[in-house]
Short mmCIF file of C-alpha atoms in Angstrom, two decimals:
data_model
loop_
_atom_site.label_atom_id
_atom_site.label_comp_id
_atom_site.label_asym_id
_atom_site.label_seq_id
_atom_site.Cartn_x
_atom_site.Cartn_y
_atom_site.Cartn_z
CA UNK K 1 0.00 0.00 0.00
CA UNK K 2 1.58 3.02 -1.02
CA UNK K 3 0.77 6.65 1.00
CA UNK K 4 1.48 10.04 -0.09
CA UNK K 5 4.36 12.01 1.30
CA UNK K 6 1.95 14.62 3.40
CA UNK K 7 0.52 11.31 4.78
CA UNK K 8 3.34 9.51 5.83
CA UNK K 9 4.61 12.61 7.73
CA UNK K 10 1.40 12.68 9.49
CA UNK K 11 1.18 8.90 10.42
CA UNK K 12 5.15 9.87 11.87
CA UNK K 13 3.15 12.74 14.04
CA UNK K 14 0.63 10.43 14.93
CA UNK K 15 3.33 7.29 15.80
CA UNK K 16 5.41 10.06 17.68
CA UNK K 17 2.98 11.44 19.75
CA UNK K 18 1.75 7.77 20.68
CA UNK K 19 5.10 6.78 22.04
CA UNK K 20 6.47 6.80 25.35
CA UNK K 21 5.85 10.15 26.80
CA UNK K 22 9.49 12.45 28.37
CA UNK K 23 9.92 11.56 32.01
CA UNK K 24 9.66 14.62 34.38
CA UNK K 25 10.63 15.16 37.94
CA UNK K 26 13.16 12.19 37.69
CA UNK K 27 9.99 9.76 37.28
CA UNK K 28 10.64 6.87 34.94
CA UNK K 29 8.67 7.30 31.21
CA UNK K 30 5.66 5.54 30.86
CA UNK K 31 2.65 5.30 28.39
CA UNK K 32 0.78 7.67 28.70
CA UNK K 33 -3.40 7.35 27.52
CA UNK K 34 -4.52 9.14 24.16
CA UNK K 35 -7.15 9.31 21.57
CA UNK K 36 -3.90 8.91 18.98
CA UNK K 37 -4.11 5.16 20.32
CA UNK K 38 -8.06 4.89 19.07
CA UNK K 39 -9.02 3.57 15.56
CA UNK K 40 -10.09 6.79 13.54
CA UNK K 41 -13.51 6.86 13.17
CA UNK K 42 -15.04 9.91 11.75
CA UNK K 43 -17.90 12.11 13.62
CA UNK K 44 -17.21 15.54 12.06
CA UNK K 45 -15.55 17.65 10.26
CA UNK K 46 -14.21 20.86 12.30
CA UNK K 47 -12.76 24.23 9.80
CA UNK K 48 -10.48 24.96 12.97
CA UNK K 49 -10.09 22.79 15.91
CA UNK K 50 -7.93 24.82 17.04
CA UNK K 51 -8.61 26.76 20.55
CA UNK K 52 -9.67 30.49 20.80
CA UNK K 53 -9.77 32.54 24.14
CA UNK K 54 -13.72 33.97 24.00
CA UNK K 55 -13.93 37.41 25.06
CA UNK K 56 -16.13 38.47 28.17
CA UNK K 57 -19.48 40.19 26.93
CA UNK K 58 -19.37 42.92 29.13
CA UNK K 59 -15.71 43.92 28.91
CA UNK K 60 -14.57 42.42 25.79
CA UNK K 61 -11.51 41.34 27.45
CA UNK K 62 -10.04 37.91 27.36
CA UNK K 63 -11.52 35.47 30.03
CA UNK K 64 -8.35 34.82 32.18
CA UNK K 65 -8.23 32.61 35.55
CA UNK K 66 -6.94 33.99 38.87
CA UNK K 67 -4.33 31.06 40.01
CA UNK K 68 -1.67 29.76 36.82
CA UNK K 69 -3.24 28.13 33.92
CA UNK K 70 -0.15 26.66 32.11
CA UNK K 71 -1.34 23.21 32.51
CA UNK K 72 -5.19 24.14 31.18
CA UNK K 73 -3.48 25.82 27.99
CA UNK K 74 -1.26 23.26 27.51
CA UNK K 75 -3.97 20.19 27.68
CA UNK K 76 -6.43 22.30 25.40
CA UNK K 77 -3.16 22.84 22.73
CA UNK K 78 -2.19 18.72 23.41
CA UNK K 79 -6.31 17.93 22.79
CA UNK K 80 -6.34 20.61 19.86
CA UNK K 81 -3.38 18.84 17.95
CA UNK K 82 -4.44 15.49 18.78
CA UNK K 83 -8.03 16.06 16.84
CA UNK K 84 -5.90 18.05 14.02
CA UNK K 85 -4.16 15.32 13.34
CA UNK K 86 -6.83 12.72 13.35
CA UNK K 87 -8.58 14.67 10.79
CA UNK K 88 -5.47 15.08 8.56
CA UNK K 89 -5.21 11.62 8.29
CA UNK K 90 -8.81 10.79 7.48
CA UNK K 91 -8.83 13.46 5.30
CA UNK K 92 -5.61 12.24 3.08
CA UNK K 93 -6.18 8.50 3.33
CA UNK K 94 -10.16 7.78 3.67
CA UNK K 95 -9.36 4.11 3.41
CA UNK K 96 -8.08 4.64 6.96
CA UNK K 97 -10.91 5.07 8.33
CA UNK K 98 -12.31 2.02 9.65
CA UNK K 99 -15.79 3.11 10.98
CA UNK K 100 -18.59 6.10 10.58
CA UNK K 101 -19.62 7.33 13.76
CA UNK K 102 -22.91 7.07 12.85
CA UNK K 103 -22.75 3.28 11.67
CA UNK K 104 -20.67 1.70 14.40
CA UNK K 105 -21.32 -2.25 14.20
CA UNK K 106 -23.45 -3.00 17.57
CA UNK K 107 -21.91 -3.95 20.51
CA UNK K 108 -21.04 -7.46 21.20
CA UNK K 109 -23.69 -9.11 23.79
CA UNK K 110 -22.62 -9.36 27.14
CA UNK K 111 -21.48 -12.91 27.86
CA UNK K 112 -19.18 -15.42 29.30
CA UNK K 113 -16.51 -16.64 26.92
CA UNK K 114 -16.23 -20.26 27.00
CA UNK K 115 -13.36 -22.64 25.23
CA UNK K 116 -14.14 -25.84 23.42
CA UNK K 117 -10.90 -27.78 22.83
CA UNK K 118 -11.63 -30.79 20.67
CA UNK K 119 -13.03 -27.90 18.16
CA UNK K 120 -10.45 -25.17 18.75
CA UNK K 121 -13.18 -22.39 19.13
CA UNK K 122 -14.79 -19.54 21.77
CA UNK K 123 -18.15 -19.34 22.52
CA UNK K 124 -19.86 -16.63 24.38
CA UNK K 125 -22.71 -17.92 26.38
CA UNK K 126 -25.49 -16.29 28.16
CA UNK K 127 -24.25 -15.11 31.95
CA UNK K 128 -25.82 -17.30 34.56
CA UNK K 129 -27.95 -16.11 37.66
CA UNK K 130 -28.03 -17.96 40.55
CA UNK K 131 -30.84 -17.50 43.23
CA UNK K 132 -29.48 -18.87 46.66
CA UNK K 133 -32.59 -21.88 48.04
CA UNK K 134 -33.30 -20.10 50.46
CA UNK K 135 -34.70 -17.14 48.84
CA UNK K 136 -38.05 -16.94 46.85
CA UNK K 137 -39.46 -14.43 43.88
CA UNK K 138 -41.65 -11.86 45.78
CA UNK K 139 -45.05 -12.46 44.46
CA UNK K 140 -46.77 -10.19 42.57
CA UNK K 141 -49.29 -7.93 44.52
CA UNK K 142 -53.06 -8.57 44.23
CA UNK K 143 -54.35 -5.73 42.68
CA UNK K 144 -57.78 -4.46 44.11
CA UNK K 145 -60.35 -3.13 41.94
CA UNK K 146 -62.39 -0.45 43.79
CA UNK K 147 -66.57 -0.78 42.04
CA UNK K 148 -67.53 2.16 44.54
CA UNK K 149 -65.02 5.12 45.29
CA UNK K 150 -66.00 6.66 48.77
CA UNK K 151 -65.33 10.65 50.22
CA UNK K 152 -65.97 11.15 53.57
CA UNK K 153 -65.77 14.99 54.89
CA UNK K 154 -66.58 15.87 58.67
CA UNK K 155 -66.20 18.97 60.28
CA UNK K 156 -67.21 20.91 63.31
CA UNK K 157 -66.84 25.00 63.41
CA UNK K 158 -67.69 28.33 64.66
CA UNK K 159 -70.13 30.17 62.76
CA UNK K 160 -71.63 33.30 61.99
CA UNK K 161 -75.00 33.69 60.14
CA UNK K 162 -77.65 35.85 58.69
CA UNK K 163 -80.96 34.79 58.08
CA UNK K 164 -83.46 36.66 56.52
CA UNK K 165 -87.01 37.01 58.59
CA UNK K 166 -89.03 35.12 56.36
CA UNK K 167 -86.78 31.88 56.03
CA UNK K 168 -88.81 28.58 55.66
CA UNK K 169 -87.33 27.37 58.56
CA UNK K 170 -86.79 29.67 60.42
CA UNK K 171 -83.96 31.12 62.62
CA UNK K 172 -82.04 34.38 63.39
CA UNK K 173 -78.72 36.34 63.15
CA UNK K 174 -75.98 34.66 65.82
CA UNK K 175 -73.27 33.00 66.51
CA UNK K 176 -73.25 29.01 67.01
CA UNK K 177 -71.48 26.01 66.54
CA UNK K 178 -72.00 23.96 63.12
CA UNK K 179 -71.36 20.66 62.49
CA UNK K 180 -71.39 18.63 59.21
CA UNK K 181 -71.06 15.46 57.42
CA UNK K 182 -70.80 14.49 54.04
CA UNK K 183 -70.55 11.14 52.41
CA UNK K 184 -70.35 10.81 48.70
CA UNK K 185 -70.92 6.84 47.09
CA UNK K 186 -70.38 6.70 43.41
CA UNK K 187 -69.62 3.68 41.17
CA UNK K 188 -66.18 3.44 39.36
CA UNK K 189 -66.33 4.51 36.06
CA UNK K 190 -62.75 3.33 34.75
CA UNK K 191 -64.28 0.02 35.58
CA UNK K 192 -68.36 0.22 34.62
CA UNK K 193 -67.81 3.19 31.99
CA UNK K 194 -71.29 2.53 30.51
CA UNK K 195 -72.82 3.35 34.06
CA UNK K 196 -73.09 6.46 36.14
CA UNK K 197 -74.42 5.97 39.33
CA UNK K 198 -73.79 8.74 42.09
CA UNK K 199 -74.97 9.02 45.76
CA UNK K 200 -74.53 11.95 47.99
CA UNK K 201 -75.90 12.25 51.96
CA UNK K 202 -75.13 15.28 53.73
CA UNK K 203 -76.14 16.52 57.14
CA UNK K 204 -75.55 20.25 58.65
CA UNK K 205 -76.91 20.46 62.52
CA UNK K 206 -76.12 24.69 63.78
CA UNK K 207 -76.78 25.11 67.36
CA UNK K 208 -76.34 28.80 68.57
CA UNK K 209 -76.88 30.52 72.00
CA UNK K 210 -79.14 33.14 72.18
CA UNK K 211 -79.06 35.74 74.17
CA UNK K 212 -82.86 37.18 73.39
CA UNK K 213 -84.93 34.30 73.81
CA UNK K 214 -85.79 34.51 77.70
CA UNK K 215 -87.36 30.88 77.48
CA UNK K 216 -84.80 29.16 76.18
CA UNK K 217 -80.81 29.13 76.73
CA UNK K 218 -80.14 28.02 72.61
CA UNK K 219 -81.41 27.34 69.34
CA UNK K 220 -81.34 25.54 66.32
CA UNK K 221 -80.41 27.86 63.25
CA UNK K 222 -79.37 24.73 61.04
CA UNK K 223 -80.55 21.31 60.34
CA UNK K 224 -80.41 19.86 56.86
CA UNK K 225 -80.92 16.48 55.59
CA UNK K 226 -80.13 15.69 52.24
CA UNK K 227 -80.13 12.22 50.29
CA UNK K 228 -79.80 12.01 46.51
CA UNK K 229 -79.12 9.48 43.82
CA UNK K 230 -78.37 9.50 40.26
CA UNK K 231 -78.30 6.41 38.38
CA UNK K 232 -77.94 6.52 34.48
CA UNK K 233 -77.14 4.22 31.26
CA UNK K 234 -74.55 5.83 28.92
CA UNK K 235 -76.18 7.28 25.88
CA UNK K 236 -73.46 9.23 23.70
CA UNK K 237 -70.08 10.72 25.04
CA UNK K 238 -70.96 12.43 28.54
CA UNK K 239 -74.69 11.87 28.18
CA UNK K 240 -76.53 9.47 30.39
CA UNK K 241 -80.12 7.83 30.46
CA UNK K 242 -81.16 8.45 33.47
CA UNK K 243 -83.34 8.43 37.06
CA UNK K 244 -83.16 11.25 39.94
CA UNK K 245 -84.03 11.09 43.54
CA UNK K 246 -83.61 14.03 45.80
CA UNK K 247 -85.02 13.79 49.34
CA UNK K 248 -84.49 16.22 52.08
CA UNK K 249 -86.04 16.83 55.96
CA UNK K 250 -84.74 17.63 59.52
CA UNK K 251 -84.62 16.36 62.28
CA UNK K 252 -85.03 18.48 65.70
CA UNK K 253 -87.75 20.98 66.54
CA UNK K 254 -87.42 24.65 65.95
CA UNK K 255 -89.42 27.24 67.64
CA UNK K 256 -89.61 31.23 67.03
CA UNK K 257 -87.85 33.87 69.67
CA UNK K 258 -89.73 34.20 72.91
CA UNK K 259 -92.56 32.26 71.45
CA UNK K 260 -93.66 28.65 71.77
CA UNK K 261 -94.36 28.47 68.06
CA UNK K 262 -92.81 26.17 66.25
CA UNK K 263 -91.65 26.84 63.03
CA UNK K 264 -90.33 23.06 62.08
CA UNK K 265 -89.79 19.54 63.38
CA UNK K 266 -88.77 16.22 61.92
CA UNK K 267 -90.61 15.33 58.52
CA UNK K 268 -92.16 18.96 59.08
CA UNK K 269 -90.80 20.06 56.50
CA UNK K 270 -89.70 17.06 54.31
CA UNK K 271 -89.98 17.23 50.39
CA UNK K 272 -89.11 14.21 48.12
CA UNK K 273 -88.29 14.41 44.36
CA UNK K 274 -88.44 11.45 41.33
CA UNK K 275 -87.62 12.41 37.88
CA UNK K 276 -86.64 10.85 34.32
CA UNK K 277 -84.64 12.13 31.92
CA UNK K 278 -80.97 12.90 30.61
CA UNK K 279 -77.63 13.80 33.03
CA UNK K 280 -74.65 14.97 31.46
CA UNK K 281 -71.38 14.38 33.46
CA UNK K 282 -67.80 16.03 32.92
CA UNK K 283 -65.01 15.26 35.08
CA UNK K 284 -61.04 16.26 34.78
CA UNK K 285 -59.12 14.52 37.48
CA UNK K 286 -60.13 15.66 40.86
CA UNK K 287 -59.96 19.30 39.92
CA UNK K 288 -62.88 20.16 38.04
CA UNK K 289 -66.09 18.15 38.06
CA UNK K 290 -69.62 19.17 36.55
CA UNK K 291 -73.04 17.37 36.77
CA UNK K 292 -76.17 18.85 34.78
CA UNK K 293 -79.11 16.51 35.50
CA UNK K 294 -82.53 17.95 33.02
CA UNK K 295 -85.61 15.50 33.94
CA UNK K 296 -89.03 17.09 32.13
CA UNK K 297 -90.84 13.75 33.89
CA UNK K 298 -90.95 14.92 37.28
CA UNK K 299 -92.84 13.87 40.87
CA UNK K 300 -92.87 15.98 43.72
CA UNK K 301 -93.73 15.19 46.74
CA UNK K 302 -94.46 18.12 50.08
CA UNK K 303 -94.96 16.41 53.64
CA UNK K 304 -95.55 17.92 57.06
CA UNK K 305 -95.75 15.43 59.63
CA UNK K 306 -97.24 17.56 62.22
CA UNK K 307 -99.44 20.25 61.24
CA UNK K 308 -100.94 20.93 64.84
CA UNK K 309 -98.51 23.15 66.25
CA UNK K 310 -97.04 24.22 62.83
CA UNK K 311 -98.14 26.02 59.71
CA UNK K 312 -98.07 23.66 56.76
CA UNK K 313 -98.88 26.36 54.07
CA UNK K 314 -95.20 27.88 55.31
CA UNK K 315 -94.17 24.80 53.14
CA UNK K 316 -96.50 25.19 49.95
CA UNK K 317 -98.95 22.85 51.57
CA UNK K 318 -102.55 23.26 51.43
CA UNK K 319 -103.66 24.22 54.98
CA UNK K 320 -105.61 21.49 56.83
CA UNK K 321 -103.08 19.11 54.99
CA UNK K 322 -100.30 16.79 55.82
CA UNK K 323 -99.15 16.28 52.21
CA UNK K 324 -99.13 17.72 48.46
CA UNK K 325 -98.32 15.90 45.12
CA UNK K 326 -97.15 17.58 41.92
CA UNK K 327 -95.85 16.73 38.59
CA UNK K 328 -93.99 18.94 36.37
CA UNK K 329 -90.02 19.04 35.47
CA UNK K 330 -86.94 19.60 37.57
CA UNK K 331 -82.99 20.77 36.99
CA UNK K 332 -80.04 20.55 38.90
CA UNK K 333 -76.58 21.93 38.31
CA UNK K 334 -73.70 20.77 40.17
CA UNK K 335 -69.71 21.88 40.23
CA UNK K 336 -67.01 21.26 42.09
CA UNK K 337 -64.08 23.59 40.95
CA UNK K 338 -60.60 23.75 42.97
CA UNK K 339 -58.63 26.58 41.89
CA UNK K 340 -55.96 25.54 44.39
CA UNK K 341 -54.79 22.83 46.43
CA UNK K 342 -56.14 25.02 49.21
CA UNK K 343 -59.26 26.57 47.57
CA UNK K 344 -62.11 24.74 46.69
CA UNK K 345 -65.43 25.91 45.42
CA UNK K 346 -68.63 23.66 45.31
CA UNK K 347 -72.15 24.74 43.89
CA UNK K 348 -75.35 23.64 43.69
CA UNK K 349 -78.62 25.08 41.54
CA UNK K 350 -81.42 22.95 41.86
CA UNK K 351 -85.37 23.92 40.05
CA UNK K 352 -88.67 22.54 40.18
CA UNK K 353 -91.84 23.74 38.69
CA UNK K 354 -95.43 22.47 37.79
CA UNK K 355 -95.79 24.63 35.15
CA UNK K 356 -98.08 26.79 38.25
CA UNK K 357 -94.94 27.94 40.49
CA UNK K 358 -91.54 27.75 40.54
CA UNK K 359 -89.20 26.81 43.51
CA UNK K 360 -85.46 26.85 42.99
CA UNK K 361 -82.40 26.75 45.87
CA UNK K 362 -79.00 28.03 44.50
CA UNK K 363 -75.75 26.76 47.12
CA UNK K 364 -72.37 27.86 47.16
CA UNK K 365 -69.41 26.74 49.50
CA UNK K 366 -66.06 28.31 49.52
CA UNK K 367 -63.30 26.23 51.16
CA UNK K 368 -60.33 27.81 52.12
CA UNK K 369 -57.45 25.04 53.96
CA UNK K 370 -55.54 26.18 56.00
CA UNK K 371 -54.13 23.52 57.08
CA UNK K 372 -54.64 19.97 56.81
CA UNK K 373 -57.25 19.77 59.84
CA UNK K 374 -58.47 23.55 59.85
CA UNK K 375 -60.32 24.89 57.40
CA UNK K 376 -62.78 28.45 56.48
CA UNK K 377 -65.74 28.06 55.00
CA UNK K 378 -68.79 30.79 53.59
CA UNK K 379 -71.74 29.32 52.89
CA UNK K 380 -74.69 31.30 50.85
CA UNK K 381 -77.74 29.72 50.20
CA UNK K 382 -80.44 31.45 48.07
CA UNK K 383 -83.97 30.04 47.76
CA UNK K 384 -86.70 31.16 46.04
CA UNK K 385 -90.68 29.79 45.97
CA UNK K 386 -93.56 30.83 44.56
CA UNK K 387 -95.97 28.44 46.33
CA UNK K 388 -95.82 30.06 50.07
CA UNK K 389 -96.89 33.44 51.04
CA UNK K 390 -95.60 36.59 49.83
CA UNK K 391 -92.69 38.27 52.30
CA UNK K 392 -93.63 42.36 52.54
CA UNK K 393 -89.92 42.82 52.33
CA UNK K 394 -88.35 39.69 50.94
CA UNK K 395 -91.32 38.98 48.42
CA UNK K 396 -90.73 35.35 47.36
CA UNK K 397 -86.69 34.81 48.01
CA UNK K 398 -84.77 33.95 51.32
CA UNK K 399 -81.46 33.90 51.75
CA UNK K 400 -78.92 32.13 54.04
CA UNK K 401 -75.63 33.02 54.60
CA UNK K 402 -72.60 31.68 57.00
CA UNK K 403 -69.27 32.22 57.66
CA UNK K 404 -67.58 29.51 60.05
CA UNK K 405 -63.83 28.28 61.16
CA UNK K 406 -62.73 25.18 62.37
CA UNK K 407 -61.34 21.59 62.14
CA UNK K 408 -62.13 18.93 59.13
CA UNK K 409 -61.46 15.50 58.75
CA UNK K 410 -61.56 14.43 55.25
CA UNK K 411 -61.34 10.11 53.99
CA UNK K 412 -61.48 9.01 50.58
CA UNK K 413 -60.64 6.11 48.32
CA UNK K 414 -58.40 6.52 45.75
CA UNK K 415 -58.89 4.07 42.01
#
């Protein structure tokens, strides 16, 4: 094989700077490690691969280090020859070059090298594993498949509230101690995604001193019972087939200030709702989740239990009567929106009419965390209906609102 005269002076460079290196200090020379020693294999091709001092951009002066830097500059000057020649002698003899950089053969596989003697050959063969007896494979977890996902919220606080005079239930402006409980019950979807069926029971029992009621040392200014089910057969994308149920009550007698009349009791007032028709339900993650239920086949149903010592016609039913049955349509709007990991917003619209009156109740709960265990909330609750007597002042809305701090405990299953 015959070479030019350029590249046999650069194969000398390349043999002379791969040779024993001078011995300094009185040390003994020794082999020293460089890329000269590596098969040429060409990446790139560099104009200057030389090295240039960059100038600072705010001084324009050369970029200099405090202590001595004779042995940077003279690795970056070895480095920079080193690649020079490399590329010289890819450049003049190509058929040098035993490899592209960008078609390297694959690595061998990793192995143990075996001899065979009677056939005068290596073998690479597969490393071996061994497991000591005494030690077993962990098995494989079980994994659990949750049908119904579960969140549990209880909380207990200090409240303040105004009640406007004509509120259903009565009640009056004070401070008191609320307590609450939520429990929601809804089937897996990742697992039944053809079904939606969601269950929600909530309870909210306000007991507040009052200081100008001189027969009795407190009252109740909250008690709310409130059951409801949805249960629907996928129709297209986020719609649902399906049938509502909505019931709601109390529990414990409430009376007027300084006055023996009572104004409610258990089952006085307690209104139950049945309707048919479509729910359309949007969820992304736990952050933002919207319900709209629309059921134009609708049954309501208005009960007072005792309707000796209270009004029933405070409730829309007829007086004399312990009950009332209507049919017409309902709608109900639900979102839960957290803007935060410590902000929450939940809101509830709810409609019914028989095409006669109209009776609607419009909730909102803003949840500020505080901590893990203590918690803010303001609660507004808006209510409007046609089928009792008109308020002088109020006319046909009442209105609700609360403002309480305290301590939470939430529980919930996770998918």
């Amino acid at each position: 094989m015959r070479f030019k005269p350029k590249t046999l002076f650069t194969l000398a460079m390349l043999m002379a700077m791969s040779a024993t290196a001078i011995a300094q200090d009185g040390e003994k020379p020794g082999m020293e490690s460089s890329m000269l020693y590596a098969p040429l294999v060409y990446d790139s091709y560099q104009l200057d691969a030389g090295h240039k001092s960059m100038p600072s951009p705010n001084t324009g002066e050369l970029y200099s280090l405090d202590a001595g830097d004779a042995w940077l500059q003279e690795a970056m000057e070895t480095s920079a020859r080193t690649r020079q020649l490399r590329q010289r002698a890819m450049i003049d003899n190509p058929q040098l070059v035993a490899y592209n950089a960008n078609r390297l053969p694959e690595a061998p596989p990793e192995g143990v090298i075996a001899s065979d003697p009677r056939q005068g050959k290596l073998t690479i063969a597969p490393p071996q594993v061994s497991v000591p007896d005494d030690v077993t494979p962990a098995d494989a977890p079980d994994l659990k498949i949750h049908n119904w996902l579960h969140v549990f919220n209880a909380s207990l606080q200090f409240t303040q509230a105004y009640i406007s005079r004509n509120w259903y239930q009565g009640g009056e402006n004070n401070l008191a101690l609320l307590g609450s409980i939520n429990w929601n019950c809804n089937l897996n979807q990742d697992v039944h995604p053809n079904w939606l069926f969601n269950n929600a029971l909530s309870y909210k029992l306000g007991i507040a001193t009052t200081h100008g009621d001189s027969i009795r040392n407190y009252l109740i200014n909250e008690d709310h019972f409130l059951f409801s089910s949805q249960l629907g057969y996928k129709a297209v994308k986020n719609w649902y087939y399906s049938a509502m149920l909505q019931f709601t009550t109390q529990f414990l007698n409430n009376y007027k200030t300084n006055t023996r009349t009572m104004t409610a009791a258990f089952l006085s007032p307690a209104e139950l709702n049945i309707g048919l028709g479509m729910t359309y339900n949007y969820k992304k993650a736990d952050d933002r989740m919207f319900t709209l239920a629309i059921a134009p086949l609708s049954y309501n149903l208005k009960y007072c239990r005792n309707i000796t010592d209270i009004d029933p016609t405070r409730f829309g039913i007829d007086a004399g009567h312990h009950s009332k049955s209507t049919f017409g349509s309902n709608f109900e709007a639900k979102l839960l929106w957290r803007f935060t990991p410590n902000v929450m917003l939940t809101s509830r619209l709810y409609m019914f009419t028989n095409y006669e009156y109209v009776q609607g109740d419009w909730e909102n709960t803003l949840d500020l965390s505080i901590s893990k265990y203590l918690t803010t909330q303001f609660y507004t609750h808006l209510r409007f209906d046609r089928s009792v007597a008109r308020d002088d002042d109020w006319k046909f809305w009442q209105f609700k609102e609360i403002l309480s701090l305290g301590v939470i405990y939430r529980f919930a299953t996770v998918n």
